[in-house]
Short mmCIF file of C-alpha atoms in Angstrom, two decimals:
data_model
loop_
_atom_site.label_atom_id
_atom_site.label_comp_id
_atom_site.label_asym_id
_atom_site.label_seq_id
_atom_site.Cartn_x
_atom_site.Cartn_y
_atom_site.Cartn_z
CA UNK A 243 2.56 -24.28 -6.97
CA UNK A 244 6.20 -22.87 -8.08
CA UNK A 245 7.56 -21.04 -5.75
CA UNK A 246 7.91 -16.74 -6.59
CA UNK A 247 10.43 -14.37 -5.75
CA UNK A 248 11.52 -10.82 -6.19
CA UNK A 249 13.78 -10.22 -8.53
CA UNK A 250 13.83 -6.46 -8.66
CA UNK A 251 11.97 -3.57 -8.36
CA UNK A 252 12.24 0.32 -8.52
CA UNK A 253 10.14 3.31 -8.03
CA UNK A 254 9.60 6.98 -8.80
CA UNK A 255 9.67 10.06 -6.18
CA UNK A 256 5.89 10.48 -4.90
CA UNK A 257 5.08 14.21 -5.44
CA UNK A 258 3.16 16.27 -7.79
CA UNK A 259 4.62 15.56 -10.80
CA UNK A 260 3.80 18.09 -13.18
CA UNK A 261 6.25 17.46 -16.45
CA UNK A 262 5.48 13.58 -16.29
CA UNK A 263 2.41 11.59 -17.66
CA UNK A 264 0.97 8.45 -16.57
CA UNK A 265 3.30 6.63 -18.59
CA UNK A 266 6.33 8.28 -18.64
CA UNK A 267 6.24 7.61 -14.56
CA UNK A 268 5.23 3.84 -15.39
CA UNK A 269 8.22 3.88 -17.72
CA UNK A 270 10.15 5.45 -15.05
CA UNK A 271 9.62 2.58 -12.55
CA UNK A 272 9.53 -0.45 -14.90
CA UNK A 273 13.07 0.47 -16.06
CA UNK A 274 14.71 0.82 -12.67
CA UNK A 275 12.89 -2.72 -11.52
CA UNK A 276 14.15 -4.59 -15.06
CA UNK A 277 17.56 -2.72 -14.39
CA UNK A 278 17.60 -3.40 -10.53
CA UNK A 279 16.63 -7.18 -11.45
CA UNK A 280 19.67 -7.38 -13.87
CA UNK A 281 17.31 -8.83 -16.41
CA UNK A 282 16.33 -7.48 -20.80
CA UNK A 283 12.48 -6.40 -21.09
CA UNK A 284 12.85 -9.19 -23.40
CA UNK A 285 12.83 -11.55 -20.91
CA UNK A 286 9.26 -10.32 -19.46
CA UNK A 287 7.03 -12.19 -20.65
CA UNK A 288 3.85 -10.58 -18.98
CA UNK A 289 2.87 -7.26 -17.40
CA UNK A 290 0.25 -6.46 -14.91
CA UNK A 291 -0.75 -2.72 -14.47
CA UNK A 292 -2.28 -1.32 -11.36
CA UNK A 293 -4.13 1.86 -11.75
CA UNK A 294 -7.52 3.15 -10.50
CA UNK A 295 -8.70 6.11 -11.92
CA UNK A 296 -7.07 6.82 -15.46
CA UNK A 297 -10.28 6.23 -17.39
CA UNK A 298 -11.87 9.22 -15.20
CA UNK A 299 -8.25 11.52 -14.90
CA UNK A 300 -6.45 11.07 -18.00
CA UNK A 301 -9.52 9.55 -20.17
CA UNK A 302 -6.76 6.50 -21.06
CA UNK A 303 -7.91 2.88 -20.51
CA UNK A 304 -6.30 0.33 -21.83
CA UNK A 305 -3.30 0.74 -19.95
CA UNK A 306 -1.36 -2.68 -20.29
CA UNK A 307 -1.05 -2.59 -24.29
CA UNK A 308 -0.13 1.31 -23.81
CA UNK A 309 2.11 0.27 -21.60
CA UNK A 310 3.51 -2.30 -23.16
CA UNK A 311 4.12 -0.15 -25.99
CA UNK A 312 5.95 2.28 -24.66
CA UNK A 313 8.21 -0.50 -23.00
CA UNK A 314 9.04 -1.58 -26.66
CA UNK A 315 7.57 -4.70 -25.82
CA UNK A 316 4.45 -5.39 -27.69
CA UNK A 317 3.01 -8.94 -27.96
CA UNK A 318 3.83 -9.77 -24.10
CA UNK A 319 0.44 -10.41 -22.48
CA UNK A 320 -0.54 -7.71 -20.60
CA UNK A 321 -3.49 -6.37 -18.68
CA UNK A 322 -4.62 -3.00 -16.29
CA UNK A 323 -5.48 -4.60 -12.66
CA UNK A 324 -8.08 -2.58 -10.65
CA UNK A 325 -8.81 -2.79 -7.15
CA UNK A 326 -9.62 1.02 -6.06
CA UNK A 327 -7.00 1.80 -3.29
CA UNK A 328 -5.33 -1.32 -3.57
CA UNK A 329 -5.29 -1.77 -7.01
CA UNK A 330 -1.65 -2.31 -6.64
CA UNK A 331 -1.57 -4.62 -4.33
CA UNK A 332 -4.25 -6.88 -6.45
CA UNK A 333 -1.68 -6.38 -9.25
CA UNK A 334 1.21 -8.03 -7.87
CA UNK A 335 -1.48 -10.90 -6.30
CA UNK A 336 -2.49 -11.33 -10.03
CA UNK A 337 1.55 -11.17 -11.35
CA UNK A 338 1.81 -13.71 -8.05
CA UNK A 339 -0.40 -15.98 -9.27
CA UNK A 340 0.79 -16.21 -13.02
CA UNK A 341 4.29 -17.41 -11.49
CA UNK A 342 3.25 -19.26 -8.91
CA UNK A 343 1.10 -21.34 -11.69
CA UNK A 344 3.67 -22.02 -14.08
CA UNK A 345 2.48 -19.84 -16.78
CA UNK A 346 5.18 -17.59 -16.70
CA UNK A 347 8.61 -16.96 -15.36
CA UNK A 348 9.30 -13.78 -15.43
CA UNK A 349 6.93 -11.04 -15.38
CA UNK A 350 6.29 -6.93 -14.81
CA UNK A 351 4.11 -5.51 -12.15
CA UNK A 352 3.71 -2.08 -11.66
CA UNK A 353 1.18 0.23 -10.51
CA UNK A 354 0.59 3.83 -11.42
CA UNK A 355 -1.69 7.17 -10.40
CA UNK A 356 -1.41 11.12 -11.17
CA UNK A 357 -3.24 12.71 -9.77
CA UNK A 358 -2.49 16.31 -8.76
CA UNK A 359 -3.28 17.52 -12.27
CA UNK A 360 -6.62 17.08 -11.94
CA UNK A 361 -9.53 18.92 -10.81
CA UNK A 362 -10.95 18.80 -7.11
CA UNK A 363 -14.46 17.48 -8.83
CA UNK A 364 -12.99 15.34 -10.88
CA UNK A 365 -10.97 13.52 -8.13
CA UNK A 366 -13.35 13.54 -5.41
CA UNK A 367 -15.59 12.19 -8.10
CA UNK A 368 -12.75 9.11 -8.94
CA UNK A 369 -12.08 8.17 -5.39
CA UNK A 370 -15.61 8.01 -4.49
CA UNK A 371 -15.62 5.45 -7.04
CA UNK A 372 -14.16 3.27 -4.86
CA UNK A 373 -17.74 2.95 -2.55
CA UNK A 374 -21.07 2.17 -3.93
CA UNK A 375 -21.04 5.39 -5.73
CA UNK A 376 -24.55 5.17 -7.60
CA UNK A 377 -25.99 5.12 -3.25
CA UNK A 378 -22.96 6.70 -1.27
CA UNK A 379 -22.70 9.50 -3.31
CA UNK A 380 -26.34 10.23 -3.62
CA UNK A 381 -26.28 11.16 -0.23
CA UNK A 382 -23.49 13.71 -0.17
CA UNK A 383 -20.76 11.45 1.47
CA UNK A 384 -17.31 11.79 0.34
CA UNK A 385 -14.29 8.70 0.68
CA UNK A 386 -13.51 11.50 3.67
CA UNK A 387 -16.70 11.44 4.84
CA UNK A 388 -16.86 7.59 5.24
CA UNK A 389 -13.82 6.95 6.93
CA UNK A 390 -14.59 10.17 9.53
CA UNK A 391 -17.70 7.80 10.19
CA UNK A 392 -15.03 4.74 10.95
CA UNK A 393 -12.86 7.09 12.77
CA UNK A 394 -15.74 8.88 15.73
CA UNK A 395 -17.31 5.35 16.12
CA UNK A 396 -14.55 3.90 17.08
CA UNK A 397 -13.39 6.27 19.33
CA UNK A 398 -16.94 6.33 20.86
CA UNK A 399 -16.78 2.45 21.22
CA UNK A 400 -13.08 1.95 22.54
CA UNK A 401 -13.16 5.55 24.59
CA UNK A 402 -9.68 6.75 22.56
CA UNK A 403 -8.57 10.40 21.98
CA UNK A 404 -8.16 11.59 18.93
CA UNK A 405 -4.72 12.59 20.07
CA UNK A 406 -3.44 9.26 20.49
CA UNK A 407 -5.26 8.28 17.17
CA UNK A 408 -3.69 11.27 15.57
CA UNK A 409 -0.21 10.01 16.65
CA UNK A 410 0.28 7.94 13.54
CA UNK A 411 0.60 10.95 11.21
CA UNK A 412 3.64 12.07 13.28
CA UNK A 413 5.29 8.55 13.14
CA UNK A 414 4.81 8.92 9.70
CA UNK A 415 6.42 12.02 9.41
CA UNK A 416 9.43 10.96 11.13
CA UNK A 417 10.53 8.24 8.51
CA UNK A 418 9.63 10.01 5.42
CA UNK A 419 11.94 12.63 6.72
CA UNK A 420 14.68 10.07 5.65
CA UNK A 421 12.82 8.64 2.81
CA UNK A 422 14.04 10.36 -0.92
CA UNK A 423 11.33 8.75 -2.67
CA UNK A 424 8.59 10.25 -0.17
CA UNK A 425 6.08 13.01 -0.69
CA UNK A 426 6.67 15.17 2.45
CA UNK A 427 10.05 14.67 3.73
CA UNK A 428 9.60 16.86 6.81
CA UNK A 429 8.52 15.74 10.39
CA UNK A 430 5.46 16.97 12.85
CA UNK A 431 4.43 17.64 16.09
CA UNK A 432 1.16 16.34 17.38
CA UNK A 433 0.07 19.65 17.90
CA UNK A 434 0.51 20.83 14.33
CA UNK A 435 -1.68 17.78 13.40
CA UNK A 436 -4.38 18.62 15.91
CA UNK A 437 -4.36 22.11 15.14
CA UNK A 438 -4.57 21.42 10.84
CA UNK A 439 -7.72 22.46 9.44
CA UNK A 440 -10.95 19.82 9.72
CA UNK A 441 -12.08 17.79 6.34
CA UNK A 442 -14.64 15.73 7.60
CA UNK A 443 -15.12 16.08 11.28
CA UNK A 444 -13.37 14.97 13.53
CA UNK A 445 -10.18 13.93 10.47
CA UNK A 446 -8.04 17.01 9.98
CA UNK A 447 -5.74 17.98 6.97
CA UNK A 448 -2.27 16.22 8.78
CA UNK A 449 -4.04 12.72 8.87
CA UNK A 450 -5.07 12.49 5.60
CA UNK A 451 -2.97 10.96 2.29
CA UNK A 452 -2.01 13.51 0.03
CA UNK A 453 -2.91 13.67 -3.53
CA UNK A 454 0.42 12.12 -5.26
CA UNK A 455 1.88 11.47 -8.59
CA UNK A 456 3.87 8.25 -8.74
CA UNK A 457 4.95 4.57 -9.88
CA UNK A 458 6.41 1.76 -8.59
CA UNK A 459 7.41 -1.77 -10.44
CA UNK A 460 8.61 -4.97 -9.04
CA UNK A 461 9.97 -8.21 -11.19
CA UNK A 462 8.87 -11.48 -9.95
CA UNK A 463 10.31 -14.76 -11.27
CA UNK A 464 10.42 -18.58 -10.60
CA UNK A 465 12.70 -20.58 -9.05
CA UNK A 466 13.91 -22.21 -12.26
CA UNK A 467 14.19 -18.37 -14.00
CA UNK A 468 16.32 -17.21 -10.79
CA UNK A 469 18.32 -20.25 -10.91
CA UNK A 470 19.00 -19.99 -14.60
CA UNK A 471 20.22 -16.03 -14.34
CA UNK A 472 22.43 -17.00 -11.28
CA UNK A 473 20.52 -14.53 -8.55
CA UNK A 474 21.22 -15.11 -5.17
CA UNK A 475 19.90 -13.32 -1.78
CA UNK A 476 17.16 -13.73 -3.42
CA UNK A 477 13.50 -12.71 -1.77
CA UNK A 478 10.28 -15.17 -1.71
CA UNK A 479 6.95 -14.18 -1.31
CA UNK A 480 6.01 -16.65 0.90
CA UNK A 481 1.93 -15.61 0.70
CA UNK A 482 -0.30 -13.30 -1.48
CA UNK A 483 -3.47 -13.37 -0.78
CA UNK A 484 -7.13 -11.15 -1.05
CA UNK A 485 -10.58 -10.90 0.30
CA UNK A 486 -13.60 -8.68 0.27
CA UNK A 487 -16.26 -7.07 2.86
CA UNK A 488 -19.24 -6.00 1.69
CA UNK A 489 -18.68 -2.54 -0.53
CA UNK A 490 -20.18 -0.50 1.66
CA UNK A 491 -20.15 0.66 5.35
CA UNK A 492 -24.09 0.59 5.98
CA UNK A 493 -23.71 -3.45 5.02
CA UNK A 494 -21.46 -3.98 7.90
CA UNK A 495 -22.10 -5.37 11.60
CA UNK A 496 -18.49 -3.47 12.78
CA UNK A 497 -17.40 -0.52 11.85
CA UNK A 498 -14.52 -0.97 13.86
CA UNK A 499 -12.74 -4.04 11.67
CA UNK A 500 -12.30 -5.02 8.40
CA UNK A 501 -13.01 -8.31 7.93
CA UNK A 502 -11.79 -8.36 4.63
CA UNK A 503 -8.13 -7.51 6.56
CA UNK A 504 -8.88 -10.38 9.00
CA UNK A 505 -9.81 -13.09 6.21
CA UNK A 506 -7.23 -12.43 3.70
CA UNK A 507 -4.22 -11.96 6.44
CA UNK A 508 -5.33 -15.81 8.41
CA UNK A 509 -4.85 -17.29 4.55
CA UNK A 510 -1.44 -15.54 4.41
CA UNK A 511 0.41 -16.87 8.14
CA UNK A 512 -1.30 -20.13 7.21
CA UNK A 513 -0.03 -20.38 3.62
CA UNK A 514 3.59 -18.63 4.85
CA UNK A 515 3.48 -20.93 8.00
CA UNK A 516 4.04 -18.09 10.16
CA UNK A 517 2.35 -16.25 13.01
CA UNK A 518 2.18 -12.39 13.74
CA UNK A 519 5.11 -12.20 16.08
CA UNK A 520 7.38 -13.76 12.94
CA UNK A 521 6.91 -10.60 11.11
CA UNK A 522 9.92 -8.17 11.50
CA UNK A 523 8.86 -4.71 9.28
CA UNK A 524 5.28 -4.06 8.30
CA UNK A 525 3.43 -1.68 5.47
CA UNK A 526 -0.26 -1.07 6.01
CA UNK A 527 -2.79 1.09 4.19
CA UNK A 528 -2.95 4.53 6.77
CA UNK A 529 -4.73 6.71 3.95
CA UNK A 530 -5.92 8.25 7.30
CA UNK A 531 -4.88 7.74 11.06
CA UNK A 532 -7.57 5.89 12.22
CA UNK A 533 -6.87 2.92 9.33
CA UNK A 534 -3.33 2.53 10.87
CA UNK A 535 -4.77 2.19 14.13
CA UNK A 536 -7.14 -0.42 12.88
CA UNK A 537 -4.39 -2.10 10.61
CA UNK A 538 -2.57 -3.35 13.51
CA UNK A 539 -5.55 -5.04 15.60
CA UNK A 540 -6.54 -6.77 12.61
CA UNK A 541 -3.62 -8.02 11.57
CA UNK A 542 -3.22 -9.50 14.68
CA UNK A 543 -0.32 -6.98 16.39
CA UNK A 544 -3.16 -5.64 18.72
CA UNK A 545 -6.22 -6.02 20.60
CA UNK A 546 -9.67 -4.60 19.23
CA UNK A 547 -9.53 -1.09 20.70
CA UNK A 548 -5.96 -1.00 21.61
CA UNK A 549 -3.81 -0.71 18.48
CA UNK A 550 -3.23 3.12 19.21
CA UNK A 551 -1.37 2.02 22.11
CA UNK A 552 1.55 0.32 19.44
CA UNK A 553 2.20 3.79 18.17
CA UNK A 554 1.45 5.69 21.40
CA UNK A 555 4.25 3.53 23.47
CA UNK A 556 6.86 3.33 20.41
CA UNK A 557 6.23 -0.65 19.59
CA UNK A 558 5.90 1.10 15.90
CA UNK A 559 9.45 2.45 15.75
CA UNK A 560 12.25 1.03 14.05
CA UNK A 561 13.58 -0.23 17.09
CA UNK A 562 10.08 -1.77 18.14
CA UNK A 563 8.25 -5.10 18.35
CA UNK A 564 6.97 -4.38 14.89
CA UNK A 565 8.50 -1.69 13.04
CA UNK A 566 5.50 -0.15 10.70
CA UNK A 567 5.59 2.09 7.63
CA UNK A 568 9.77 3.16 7.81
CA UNK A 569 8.55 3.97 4.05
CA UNK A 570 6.88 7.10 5.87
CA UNK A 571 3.68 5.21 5.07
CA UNK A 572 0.35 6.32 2.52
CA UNK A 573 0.46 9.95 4.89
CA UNK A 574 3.90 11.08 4.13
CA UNK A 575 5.08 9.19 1.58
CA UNK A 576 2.27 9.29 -0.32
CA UNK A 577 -0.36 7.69 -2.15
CA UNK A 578 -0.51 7.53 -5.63
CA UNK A 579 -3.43 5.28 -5.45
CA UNK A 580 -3.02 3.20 -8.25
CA UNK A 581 0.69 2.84 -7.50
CA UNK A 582 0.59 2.46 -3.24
CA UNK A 583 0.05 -1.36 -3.40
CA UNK A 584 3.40 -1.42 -5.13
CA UNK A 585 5.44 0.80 -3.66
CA UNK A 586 4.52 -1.01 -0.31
CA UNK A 587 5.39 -4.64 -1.34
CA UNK A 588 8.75 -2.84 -3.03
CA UNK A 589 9.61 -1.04 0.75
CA UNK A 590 9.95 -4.79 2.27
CA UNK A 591 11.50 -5.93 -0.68
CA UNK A 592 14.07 -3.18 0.47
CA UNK A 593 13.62 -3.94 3.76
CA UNK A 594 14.60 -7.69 2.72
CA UNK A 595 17.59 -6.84 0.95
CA UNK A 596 18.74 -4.35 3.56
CA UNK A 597 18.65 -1.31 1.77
CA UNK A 598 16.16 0.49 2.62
CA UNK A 599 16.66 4.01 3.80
CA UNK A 600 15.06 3.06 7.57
CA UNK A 601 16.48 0.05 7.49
CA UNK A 602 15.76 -2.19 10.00
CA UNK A 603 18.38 -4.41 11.80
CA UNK A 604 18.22 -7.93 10.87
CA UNK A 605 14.56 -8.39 8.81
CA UNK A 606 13.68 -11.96 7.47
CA UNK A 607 9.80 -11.55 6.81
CA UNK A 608 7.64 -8.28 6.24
CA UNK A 609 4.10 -7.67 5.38
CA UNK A 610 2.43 -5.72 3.16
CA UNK A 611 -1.05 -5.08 3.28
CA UNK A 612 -2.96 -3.15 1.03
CA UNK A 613 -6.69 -1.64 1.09
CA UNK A 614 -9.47 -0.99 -1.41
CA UNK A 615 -12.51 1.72 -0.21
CA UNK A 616 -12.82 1.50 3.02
CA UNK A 617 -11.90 -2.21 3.14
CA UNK A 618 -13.91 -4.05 0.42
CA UNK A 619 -11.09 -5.14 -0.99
CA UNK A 620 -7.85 -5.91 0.75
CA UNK A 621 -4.70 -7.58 -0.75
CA UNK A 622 -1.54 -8.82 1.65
CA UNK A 623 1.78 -9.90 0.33
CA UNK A 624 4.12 -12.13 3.17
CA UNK A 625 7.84 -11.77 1.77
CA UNK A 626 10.51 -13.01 3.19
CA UNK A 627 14.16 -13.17 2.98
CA UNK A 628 16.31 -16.79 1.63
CA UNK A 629 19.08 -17.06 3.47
#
């Protein structure tokens, strides 16, 4: 396999976009990662687009010749790459694995989502898409709904307040406070979280993703393209890799772990060569508190039951054993669903480069993981930096 780096990548502010469309944030992104790279569009020779719900939003499939259009570059191969939640993170696997084989040498990944224009049915509708909707839904459970089942199981298995669960919203909080591209640049106390309104018993308003707008884009290349362009301090992914869980929760033995987490993240420190005390900065898929929590004992940073105690004693912070989501993570710097893969992969690309607005000191190798539903599909990128 050739090996594939980062050559650039760029992103829009997550919010609620209201003068921008679907594409015209893809654009957005795609331009500041081919300008960030140094590199023409002409030089892309294939674009993968992660999006989840445009079909059922915007009633606009089709999205990598649309896209690809309004690049100016038509002909290049392109495609739309969906993966629910972590569409985005299955996009740059896919753009991974086009390099990585040889086909190409340079190609586009991006990943896109609006959503705030949309109506409450009409979303709740999309995102339950990302279960067994034709059973789930029958029954009156929302995406909420299932991961408030995750979140009082576990705490009824492991004996864990909420509170300390709840905790990861406010470290959240704290770094998108310094982020510019993040949704809610403000920080909170754990007692404004607690005291937030209820969704879906016991997950409150503060520990739940907002609806977002937003797009992110990264340019990956060979060796031989990097070499040929003169980059240097350059960054490798070193491992992309996926698995999947059964769809649904009633199919699993544990509600408590996602195996799909566990399977895909052993392939990546085996094919990086790395184990979980190599990593220096880590991005995982919070859409709600409890998935943080989670996150971190399956990735291998925590026991089962104890990965509340990361956050809880500060081994989260910037200045901990594993710094996690400086980007201000899914809660508070949003999660344009389509787009989140993306824009996690492109935070430790940042983080790589050192230049990322919580930097931190010194970081050779970052994670990235990425979740689809309520773990049926998982994605994880290993990056790290070439000296």
């Amino acid at each position: 396999m050739e090996r594939v780096f980062v050559l650039g990548g760029g992103a829009t502010k997550v919010g609620e976009e209201w003068e921008k469309s679907l594409r015209q944030l893809f654009v957005e992104a795609a331009l500041k990662a081919v300008g960030d790279a140094g590199i023409s569009l002409r030089d892309v020779e294939a674009l993968y687009v992660g999006n989840m719900s445009s079909g059922v939003l915007q009633g606009q499939e089709h999205l990598g010749s649309l896209m690809a259009t309004w690049l100016g570059i038509p002909g290049v191969a392109a495609c739309k790459v969906e993966g629910a939640c972590a569409s985005g993170g299955v996009a740059v696997h896919q753009a991974y694995l086009a390099v990585a084989s040889g086909m190409y040498d340079c190609v586009l990944v991006g990943g896109v989502e609006k959503m705030t224009d949309a109506v409450v049915y009409d979303l709740t509708t999309a995102l339950m898409m990302a279960d067994d909707y034709e059973y789930a839904a029958s029954t009156g459970a929302s995406f909420v709904g299932l991961n408030a089942l995750v979140y009082r199981y576990y705490m009824k298995k492991f004996g864990v307040r909420q509170e300390d669960i709840a905790m990861f919203a406010v470290h959240d909080h704290k770094y998108a406070a310094r982020n510019p591209l993040a949704q809610f640049q403000f920080e909170v106390t754990l007692e404004r979280v607690m005291k937030s309104p209820l969704i879906a018993d016991p997950i409150r308003l503060f520990e739940c993703a907002p609806v977002s707008d937003g797009a992110a884009a990264l340019v990956l290349c060979s060796e031989r393209f990097a070499a040929r362009i003169g980059a240097s301090e350059l960054v490798e992914i070193a491992a992309s890799t996926m698995a999947t869980d059964t769809l649904s929760l009633s199919d699993r033995a544990d509600l408590t772990t996602l195996r799909a987490t566990r399977l895909a993240v052993e392939r990546a420190y085996k094919m990086a060569r790395i184990e979980p005390s190599d990593v220096d900065v880590l991005e995982v898929h919070d859409a709600f508190t409890i998935l943080g929590v989670i996150h971190l004992e399956d990735l291998g940073f925590a026991k089962k039951g104890e990965g509340w105690r990361l956050v809880v004693e500060g081994e989260v912070e910037r200045d901990g054993r594993i710094p996690t989501n400086m980007s201000g993570g899914l809660k508070a710097r949003g999660h344009p669903v389509g787009a989140t893969g993306v824009y996690q992969v492109f935070e430790i690309y940042q983080q790589l480069k050192g230049i990322a607005p919580n930097q931190v000191s010194d970081a050779e190798v970052g994670l990235a993981q990425s979740v689809g539903g309520v773990g049926g599909t998982v994605s994880i990128s290993i990056l790290k930096r070439v000296r």
